[in-house]
Tab-separated table of C-alpha atoms and ligand atoms in Angstrom:
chain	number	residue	atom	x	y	z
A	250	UNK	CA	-2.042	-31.911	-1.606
A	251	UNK	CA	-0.548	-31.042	1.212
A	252	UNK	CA	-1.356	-26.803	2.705
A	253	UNK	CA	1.485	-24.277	2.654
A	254	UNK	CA	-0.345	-20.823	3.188
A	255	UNK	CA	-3.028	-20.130	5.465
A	256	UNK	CA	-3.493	-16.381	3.956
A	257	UNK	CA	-0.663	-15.950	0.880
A	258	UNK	CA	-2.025	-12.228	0.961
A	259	UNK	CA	-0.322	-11.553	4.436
A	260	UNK	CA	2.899	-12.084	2.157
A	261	UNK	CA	2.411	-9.459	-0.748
A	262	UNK	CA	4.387	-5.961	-0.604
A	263	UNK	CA	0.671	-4.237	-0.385
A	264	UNK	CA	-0.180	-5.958	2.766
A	265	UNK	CA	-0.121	-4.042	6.335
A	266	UNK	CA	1.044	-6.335	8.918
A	267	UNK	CA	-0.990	-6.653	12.565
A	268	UNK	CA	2.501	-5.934	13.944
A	269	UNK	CA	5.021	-3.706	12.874
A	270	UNK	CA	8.550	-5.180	14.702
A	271	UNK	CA	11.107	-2.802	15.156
A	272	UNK	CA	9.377	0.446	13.845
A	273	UNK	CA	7.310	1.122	16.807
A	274	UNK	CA	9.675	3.680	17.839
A	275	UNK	CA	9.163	4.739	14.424
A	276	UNK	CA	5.541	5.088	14.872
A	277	UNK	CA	5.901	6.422	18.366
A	278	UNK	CA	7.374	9.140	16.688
A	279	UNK	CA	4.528	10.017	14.072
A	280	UNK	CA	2.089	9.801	16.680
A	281	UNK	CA	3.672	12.362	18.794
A	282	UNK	CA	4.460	14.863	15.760
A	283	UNK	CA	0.722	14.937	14.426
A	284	UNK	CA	-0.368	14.571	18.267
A	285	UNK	CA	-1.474	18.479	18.127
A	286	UNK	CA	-2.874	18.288	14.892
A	287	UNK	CA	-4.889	15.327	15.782
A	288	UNK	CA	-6.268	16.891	19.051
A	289	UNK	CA	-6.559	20.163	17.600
A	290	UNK	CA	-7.120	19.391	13.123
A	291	UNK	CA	-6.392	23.542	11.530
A	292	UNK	CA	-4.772	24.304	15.172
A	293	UNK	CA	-0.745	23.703	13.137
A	294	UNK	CA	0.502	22.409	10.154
A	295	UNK	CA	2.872	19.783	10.923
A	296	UNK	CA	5.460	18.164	8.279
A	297	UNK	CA	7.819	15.018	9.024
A	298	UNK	CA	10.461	13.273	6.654
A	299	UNK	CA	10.842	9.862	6.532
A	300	UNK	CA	14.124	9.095	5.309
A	301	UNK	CA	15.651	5.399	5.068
A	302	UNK	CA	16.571	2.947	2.597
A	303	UNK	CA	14.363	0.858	0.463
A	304	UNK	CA	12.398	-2.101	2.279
A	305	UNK	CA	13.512	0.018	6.073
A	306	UNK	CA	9.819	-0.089	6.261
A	307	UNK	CA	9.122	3.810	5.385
A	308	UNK	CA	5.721	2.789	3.564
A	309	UNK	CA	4.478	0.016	5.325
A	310	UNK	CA	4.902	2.295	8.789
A	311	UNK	CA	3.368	5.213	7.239
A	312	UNK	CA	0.210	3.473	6.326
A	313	UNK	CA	-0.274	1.749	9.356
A	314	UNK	CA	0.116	5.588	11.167
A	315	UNK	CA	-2.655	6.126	8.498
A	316	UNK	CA	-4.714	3.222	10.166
A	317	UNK	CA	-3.893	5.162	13.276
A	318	UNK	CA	-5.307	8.476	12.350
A	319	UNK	CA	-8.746	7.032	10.860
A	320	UNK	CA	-9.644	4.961	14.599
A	321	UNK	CA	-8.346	8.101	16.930
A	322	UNK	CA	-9.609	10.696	15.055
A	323	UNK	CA	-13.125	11.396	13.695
A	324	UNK	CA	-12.354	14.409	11.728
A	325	UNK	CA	-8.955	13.705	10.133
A	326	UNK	CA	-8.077	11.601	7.304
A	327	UNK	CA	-4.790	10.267	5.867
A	328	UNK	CA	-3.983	10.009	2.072
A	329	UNK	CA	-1.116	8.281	0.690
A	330	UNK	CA	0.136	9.114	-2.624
A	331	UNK	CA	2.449	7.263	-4.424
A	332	UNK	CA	4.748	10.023	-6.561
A	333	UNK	CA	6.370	6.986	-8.661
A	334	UNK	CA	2.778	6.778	-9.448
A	335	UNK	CA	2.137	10.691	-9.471
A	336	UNK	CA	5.183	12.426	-11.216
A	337	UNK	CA	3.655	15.721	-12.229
A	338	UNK	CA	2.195	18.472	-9.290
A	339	UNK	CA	-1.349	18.002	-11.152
A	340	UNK	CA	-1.530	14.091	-10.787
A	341	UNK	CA	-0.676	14.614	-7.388
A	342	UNK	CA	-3.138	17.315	-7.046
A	343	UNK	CA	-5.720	14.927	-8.668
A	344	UNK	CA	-5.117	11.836	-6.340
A	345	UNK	CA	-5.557	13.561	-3.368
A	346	UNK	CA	-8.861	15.233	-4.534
A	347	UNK	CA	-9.843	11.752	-5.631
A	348	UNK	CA	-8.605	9.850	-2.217
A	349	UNK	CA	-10.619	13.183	-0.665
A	350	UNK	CA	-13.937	12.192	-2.685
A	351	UNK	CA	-13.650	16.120	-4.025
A	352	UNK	CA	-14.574	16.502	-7.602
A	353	UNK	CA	-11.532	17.615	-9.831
A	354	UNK	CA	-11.852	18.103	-13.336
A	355	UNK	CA	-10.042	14.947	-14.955
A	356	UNK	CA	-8.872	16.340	-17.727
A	357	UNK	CA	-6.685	19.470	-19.152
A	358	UNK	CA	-7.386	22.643	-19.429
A	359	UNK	CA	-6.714	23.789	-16.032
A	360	UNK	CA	-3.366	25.191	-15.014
A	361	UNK	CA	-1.814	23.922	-11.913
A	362	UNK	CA	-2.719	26.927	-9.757
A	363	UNK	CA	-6.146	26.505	-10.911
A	364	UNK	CA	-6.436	22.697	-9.725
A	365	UNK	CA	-5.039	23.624	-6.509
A	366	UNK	CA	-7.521	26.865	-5.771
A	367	UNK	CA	-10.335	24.279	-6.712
A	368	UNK	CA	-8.660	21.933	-4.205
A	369	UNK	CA	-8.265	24.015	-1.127
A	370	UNK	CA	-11.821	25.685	-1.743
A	371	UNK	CA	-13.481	22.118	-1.773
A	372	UNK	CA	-11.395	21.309	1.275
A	373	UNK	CA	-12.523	24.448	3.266
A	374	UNK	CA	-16.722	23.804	1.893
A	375	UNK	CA	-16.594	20.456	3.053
A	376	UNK	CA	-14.502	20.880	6.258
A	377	UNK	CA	-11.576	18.691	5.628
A	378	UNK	CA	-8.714	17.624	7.780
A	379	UNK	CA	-6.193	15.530	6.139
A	380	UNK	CA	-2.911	14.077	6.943
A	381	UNK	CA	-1.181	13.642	3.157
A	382	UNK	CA	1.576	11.527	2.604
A	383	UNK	CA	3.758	11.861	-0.396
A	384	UNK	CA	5.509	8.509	-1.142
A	385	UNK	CA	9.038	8.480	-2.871
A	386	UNK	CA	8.555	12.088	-3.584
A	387	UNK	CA	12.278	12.321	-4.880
A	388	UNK	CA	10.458	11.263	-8.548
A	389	UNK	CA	8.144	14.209	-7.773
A	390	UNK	CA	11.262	16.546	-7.478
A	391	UNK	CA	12.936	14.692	-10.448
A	392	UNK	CA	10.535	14.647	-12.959
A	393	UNK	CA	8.917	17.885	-12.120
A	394	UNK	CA	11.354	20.268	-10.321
A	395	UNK	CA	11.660	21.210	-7.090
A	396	UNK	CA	9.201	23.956	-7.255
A	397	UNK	CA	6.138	21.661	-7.985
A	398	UNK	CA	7.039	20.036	-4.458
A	399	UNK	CA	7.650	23.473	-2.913
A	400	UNK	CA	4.019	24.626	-4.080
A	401	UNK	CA	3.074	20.997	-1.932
A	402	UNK	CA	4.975	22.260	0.796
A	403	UNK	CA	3.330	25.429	1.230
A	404	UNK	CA	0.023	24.125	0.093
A	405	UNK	CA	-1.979	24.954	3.109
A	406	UNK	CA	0.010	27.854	4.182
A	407	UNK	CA	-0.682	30.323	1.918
A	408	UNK	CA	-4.341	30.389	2.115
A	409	UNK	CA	-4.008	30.576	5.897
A	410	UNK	CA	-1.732	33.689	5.994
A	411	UNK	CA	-3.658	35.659	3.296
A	412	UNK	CA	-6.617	34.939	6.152
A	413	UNK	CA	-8.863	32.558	4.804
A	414	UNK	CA	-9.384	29.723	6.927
A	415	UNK	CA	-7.557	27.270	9.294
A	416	UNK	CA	-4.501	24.405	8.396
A	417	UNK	CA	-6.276	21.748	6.618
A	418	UNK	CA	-3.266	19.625	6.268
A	419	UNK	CA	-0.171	17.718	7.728
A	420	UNK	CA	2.236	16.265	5.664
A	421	UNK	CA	4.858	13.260	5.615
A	422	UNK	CA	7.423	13.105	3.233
A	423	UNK	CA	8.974	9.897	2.170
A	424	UNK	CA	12.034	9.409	0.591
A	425	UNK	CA	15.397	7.306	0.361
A	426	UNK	CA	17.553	9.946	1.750
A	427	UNK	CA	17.668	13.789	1.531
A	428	UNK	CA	18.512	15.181	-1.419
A	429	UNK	CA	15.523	16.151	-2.689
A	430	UNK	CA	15.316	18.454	0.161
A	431	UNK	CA	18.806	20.583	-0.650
A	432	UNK	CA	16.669	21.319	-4.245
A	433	UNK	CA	14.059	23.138	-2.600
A	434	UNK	CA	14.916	27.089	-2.607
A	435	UNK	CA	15.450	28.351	0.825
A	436	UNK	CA	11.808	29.427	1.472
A	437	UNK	CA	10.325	25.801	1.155
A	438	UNK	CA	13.144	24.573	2.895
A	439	UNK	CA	12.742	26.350	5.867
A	440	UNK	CA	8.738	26.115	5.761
A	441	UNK	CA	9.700	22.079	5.688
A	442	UNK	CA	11.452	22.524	9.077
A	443	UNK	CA	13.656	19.876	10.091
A	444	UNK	CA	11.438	16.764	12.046
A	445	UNK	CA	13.043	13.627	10.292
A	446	UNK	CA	12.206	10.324	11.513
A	447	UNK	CA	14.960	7.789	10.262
A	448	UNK	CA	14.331	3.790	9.317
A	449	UNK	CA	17.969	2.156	9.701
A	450	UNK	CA	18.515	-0.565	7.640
A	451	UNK	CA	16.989	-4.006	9.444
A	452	UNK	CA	19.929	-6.480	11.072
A	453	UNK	CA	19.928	-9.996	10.563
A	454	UNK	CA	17.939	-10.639	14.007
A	455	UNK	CA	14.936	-7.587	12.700
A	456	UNK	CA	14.641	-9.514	9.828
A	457	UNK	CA	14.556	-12.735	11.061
A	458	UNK	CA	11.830	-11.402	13.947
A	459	UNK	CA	9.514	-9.591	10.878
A	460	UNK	CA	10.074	-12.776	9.391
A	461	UNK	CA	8.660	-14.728	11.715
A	462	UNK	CA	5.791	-12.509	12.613
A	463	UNK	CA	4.394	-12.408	8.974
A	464	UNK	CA	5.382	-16.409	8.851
A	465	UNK	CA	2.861	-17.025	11.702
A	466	UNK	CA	0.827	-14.306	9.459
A	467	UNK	CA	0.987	-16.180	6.366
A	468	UNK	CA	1.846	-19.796	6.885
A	469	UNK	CA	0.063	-22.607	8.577
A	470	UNK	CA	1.772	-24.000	11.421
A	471	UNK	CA	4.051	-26.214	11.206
A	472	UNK	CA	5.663	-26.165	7.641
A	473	UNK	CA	8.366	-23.459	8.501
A	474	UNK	CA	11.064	-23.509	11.051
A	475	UNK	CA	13.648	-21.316	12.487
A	476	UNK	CA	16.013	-22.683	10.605
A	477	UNK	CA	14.368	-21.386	7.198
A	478	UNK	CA	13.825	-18.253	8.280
A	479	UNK	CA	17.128	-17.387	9.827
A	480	UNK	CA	18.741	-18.789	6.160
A	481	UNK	CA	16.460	-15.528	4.369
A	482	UNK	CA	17.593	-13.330	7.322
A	483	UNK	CA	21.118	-14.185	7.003
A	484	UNK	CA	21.594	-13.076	3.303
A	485	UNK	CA	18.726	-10.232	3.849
A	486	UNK	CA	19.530	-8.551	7.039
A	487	UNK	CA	22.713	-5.859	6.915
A	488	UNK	CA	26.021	-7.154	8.022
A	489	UNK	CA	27.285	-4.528	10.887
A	490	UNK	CA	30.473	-4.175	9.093
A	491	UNK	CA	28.893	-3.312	5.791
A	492	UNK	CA	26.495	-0.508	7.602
A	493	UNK	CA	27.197	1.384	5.007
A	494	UNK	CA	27.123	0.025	1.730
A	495	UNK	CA	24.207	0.749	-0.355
A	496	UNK	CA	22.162	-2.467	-0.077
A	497	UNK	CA	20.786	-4.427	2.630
A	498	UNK	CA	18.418	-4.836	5.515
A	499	UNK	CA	15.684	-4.635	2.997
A	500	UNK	CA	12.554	-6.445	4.553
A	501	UNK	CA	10.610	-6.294	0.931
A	502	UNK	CA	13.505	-8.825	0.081
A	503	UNK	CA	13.653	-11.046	2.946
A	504	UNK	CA	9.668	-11.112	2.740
A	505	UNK	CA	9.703	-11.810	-1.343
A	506	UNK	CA	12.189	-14.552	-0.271
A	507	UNK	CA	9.835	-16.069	1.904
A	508	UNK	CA	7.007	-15.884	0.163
A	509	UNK	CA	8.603	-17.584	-2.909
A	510	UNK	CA	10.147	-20.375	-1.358
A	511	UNK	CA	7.055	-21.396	0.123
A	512	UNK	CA	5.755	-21.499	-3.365
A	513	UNK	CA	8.137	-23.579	-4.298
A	514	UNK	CA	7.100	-25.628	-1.663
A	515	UNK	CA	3.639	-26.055	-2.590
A	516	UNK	CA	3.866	-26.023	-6.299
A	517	UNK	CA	6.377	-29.203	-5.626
A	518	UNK	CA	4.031	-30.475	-3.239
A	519	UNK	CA	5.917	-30.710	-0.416
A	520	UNK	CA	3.988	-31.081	3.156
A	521	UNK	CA	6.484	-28.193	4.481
A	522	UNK	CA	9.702	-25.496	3.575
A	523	UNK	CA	12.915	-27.189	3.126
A	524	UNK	CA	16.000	-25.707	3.059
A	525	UNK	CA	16.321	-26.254	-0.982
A	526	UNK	CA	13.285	-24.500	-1.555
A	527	UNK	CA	15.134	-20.830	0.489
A	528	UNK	CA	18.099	-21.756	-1.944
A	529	UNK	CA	16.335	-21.864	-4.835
A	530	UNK	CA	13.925	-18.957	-3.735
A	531	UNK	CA	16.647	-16.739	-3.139
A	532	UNK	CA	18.402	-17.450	-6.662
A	533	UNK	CA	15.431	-16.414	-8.567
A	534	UNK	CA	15.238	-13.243	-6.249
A	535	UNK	CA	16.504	-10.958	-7.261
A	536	UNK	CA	18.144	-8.110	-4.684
A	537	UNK	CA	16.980	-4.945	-4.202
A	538	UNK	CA	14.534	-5.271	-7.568
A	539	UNK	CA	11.208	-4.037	-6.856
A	540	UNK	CA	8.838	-6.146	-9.324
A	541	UNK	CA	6.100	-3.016	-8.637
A	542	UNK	CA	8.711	-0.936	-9.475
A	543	UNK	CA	9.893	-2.869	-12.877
A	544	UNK	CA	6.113	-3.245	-13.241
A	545	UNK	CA	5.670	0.559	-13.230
A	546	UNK	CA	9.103	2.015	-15.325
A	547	UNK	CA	7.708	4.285	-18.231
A	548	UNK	CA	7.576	2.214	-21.350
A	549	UNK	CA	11.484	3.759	-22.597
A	550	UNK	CA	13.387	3.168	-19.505
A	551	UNK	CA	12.081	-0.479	-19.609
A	552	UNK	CA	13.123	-1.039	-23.081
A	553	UNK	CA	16.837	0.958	-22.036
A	554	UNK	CA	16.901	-1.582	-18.982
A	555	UNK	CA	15.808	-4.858	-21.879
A	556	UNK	CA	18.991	-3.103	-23.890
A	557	UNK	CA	21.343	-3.090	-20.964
A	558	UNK	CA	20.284	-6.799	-20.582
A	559	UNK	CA	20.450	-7.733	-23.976
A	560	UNK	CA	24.270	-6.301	-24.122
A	561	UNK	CA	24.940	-8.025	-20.860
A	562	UNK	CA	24.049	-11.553	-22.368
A	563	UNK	CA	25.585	-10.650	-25.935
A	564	UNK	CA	28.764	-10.189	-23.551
A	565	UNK	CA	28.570	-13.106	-21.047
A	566	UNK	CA	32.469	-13.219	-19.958
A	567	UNK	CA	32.321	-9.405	-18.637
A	568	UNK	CA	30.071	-8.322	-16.071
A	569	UNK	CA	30.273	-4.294	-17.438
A	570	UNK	CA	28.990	-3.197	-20.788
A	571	UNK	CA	30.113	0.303	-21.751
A	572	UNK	CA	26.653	2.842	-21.795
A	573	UNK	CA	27.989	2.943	-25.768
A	574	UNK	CA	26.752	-0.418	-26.231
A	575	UNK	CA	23.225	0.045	-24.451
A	576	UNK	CA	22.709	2.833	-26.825
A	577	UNK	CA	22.665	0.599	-29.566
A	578	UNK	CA	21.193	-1.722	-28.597
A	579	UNK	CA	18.342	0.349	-28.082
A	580	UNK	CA	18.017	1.750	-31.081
A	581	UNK	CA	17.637	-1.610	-32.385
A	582	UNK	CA	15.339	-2.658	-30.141
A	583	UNK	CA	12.709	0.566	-30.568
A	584	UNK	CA	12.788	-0.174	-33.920
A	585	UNK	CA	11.983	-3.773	-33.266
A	586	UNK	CA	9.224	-2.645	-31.357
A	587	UNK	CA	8.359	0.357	-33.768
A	588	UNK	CA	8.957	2.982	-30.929
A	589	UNK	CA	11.356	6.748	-31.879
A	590	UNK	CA	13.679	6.700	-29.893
A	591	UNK	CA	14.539	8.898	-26.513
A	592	UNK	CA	17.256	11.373	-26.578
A	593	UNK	CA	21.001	10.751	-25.333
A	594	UNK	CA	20.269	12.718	-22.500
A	595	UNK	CA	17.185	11.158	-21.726
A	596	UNK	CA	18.939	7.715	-21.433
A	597	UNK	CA	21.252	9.511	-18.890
A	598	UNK	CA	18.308	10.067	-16.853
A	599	UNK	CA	16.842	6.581	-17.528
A	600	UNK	CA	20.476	5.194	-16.122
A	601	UNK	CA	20.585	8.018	-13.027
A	602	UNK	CA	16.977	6.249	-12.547
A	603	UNK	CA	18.148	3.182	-12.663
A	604	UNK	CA	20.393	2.909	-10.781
A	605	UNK	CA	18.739	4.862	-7.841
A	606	UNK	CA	16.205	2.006	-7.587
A	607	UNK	CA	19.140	-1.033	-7.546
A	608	UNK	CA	18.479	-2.233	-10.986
A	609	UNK	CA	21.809	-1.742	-12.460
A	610	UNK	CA	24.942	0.064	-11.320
A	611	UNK	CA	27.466	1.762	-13.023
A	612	UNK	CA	30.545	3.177	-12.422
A	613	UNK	CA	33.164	4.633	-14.912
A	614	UNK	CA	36.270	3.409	-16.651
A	615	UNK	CA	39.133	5.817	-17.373
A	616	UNK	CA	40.300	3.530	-20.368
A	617	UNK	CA	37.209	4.812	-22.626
A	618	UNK	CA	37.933	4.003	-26.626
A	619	UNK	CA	39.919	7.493	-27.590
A	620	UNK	CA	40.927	7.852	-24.012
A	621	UNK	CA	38.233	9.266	-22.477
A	622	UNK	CA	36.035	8.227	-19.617
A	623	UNK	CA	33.423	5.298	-20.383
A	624	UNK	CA	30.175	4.983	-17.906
A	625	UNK	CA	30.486	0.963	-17.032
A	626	UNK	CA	26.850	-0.697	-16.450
A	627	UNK	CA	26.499	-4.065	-14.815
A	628	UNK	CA	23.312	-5.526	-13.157
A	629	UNK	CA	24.614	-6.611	-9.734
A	630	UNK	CA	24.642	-9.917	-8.199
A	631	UNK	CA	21.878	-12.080	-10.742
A	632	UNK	CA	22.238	-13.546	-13.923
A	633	UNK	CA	20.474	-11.179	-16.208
A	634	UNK	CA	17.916	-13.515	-18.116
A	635	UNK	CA	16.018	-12.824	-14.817
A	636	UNK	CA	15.157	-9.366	-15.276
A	637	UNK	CA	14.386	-10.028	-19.235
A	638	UNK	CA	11.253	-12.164	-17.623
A	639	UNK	CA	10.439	-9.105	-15.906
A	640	UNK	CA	10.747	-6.802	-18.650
A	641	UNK	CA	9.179	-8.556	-21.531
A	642	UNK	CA	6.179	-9.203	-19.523
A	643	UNK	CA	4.490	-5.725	-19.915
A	644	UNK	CA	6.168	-4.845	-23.561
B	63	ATP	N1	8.999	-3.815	10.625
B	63	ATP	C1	8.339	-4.504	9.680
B	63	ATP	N2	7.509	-5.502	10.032
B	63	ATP	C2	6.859	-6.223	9.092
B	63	ATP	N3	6.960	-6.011	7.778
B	63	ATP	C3	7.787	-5.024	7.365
B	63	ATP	C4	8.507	-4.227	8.289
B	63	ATP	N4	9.238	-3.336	7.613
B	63	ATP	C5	8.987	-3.558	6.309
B	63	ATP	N5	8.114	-4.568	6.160
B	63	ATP	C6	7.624	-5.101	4.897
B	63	ATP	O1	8.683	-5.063	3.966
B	63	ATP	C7	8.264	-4.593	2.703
B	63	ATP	C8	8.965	-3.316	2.372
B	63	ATP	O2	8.606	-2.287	3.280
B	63	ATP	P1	8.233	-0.832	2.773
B	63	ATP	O3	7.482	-0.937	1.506
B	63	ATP	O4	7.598	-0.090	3.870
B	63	ATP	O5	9.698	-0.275	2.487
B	63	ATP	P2	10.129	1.207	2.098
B	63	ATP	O6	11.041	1.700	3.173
B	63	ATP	O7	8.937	2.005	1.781
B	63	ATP	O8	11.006	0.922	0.789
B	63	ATP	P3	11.132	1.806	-0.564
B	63	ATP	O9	12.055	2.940	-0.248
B	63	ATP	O10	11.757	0.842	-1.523
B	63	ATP	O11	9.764	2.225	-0.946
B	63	ATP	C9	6.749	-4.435	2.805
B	63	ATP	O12	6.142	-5.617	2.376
B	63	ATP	C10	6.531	-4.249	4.300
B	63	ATP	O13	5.246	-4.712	4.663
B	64	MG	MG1	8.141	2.670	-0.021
């Protein structure tokens, strides 16, 4: 059978590229923010937002500035925590002890001030410098308030000013855009300072160019051309004129694309990528969806997002259901699956949640039944019985 991939794992979301096209400005940037630091680790505590849309590249570019600060620096190290992963100011607290190698009690019984006393003591015994970043740390503020993420904020501070020992940290926020910073009070706002490094959403001609660098990555040579890659860039990349609307430019699609197709390609045994494979690839894609993300939804909001499906299909000549009929129809479906149901309000936050990461969108109707105002759900641009895959995989 004829070879498609040379190394498949070059094409997985996880993977850090040798290049990084279009974000070296990006990195540029980081370098020269945590240049002090680096020269100098306790010398200043430098913080930096990254702020772009999803698959502008935020992650992948802050890892490989990780890479970065473990070859130029003996002394400092780089942690990335993932706050989808992390919602609470403890777990955080925990995954940096345990990317740190410092001994934190696992389980309860400690209050949060606690863990982070036992934290910055272990850091200051075992002379630790460490650059953390806090991934999608709008869930952080979310879930857990802003205060948890002001406590972050001023995490090395404090013990510096009540004369204890040096700045063991710098930090790099990550988010989609910057509304988790007009929650923090004043204090952590201003002790956040105002170095933001922005990811623009990726043109047609980025995308095609990260394309073909993780291609060459990926592929063997030979069974892609241009032509296939500038079909994924065309309905990846952002349209100039639609700057502004809320998808596009998203790499993590074009790439998923890619990757996809050229299964296709090799599961049908064909000796390269044709042009029927991209079409195909791209209809089972689907946009903006994050499958670690869909993966990762707490076990309610999955079986809200199965319910908004569900009502979709039940209702297959209108592309809204009313938020009415996802209630219902999850209510049936946790007592299919034996599971009390969530609160009204929490299903609010499931939808804000939702819709946030691109898996549905709502907006609301004015012609609700007595008259008042109905939220509208719709899961843009796929047929539905895609995500249902997705979702009853885990359940
Ligand atoms: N300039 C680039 N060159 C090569 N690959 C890239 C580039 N930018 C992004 N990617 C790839 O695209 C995918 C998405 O990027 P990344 O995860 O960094 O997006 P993000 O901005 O963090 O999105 P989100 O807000 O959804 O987390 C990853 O697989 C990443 O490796
Ligand atoms: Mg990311």
């Amino acid at each position: 059978m004829p070879r498609i991939f040379k190394n498949e794992a070059a094409l997985t979301p996880e993977y850090i590229p040798s290049k990084l096209p279009h974000r070296e400005e990006q990195l540029k940037q980081l370098e020269t923010y945590f240049s002090g630091f680096l020269e100098d680790p306790g010398s200043m505590y430098p913080k930096v937002v990254l702020i772009g849309r999803p698959g502008s590249g935020k992650t992948v570019t802050s890892r490989k500035f990780g890479n970065y600060v473990v070859r130029s620096s003996e002394r400092v190290r780089y942690v990335h925590v993932s706050c989808f992963l992390n919602r609470t100011l403890s777990s955080v607290l925990k995954d940096i002890g345990v990317q740190l190698n410092i001994a934190i009690p696992k389980r309860g019984g400690f209050s949060t001030e606690e863990l982070l006393k036992m934290l910055l003591d272990m850091v200051r015994e075992k002379d630790i410098y460490a650059i953390v970043a806090l991934d999608d740390v709008f869930h952080l503020v979310n879930n857990s308030g802003p205060h948890a993420l002001g406590t972050l904020i001023r995490l090395g501070e404090e013990y510096v000013s009540r004369g204890g020992d040096k700045y063991r940290f710098g930090l790099i926020l990550i988010s989609q855009d910057l509304t988790f910073r007009d929650q923090l009070d004043r204090s952590s706002q201003s002790a956040l300072g105002n170095a933001v490094i922005r990811f623009e959403p990726y043109t047609k001609d980025q995308i095609f160019e990260i394309l073909l660098a993780r291609a060459q990555e990926a592929l063997i040579d030979g069974v892609y051309d241009e032509e296939i890659l500038e079909m994924i860039a065309d309905v990846a990349g952002v349209d100039e004129h639609l700057m502004d609307e809320h998808r596009g430019g998203d790499a993590r699609y074009a790439i998923d694309i890619l990757w996809r197709a050229s299964k296709l390609a090799e599961m049908k045994g064909a000796d390269r990528i044709l042009p029927e494979h991209v079409r195909e690839a791209i209809k089972n894609t689907l946009r903006g969806i994050r499958s670690d993300e869909l993966r990762m939804l707490p076990l309610h909001e999955k079986i809200f997002l199965l319910a908004i499906v569900r009502s979709l299909m039940k209702n297959p000549n209108s592309p809204y259901i009313p938020f009415g009929t996802a209630e219902d129809e999850y209510q049936m479906l946790c007592e299919q699956y034996g599971q009390e149901p969530r609160k009204h309000t929490q299903l609010w936050e499931y939808l804000r949640d939702l819709n946030t990461k691109g898996f549905v969108e709502t907006r609301t109707s004015s012609k609700g039944m007595r008259g008042g105002r109905t939220t509208l759900i719709s899961i843009p641009s796929e047929p539905p019985g895609n995500v249902r895959g997705g979702v009853g995989k885990d359940n």
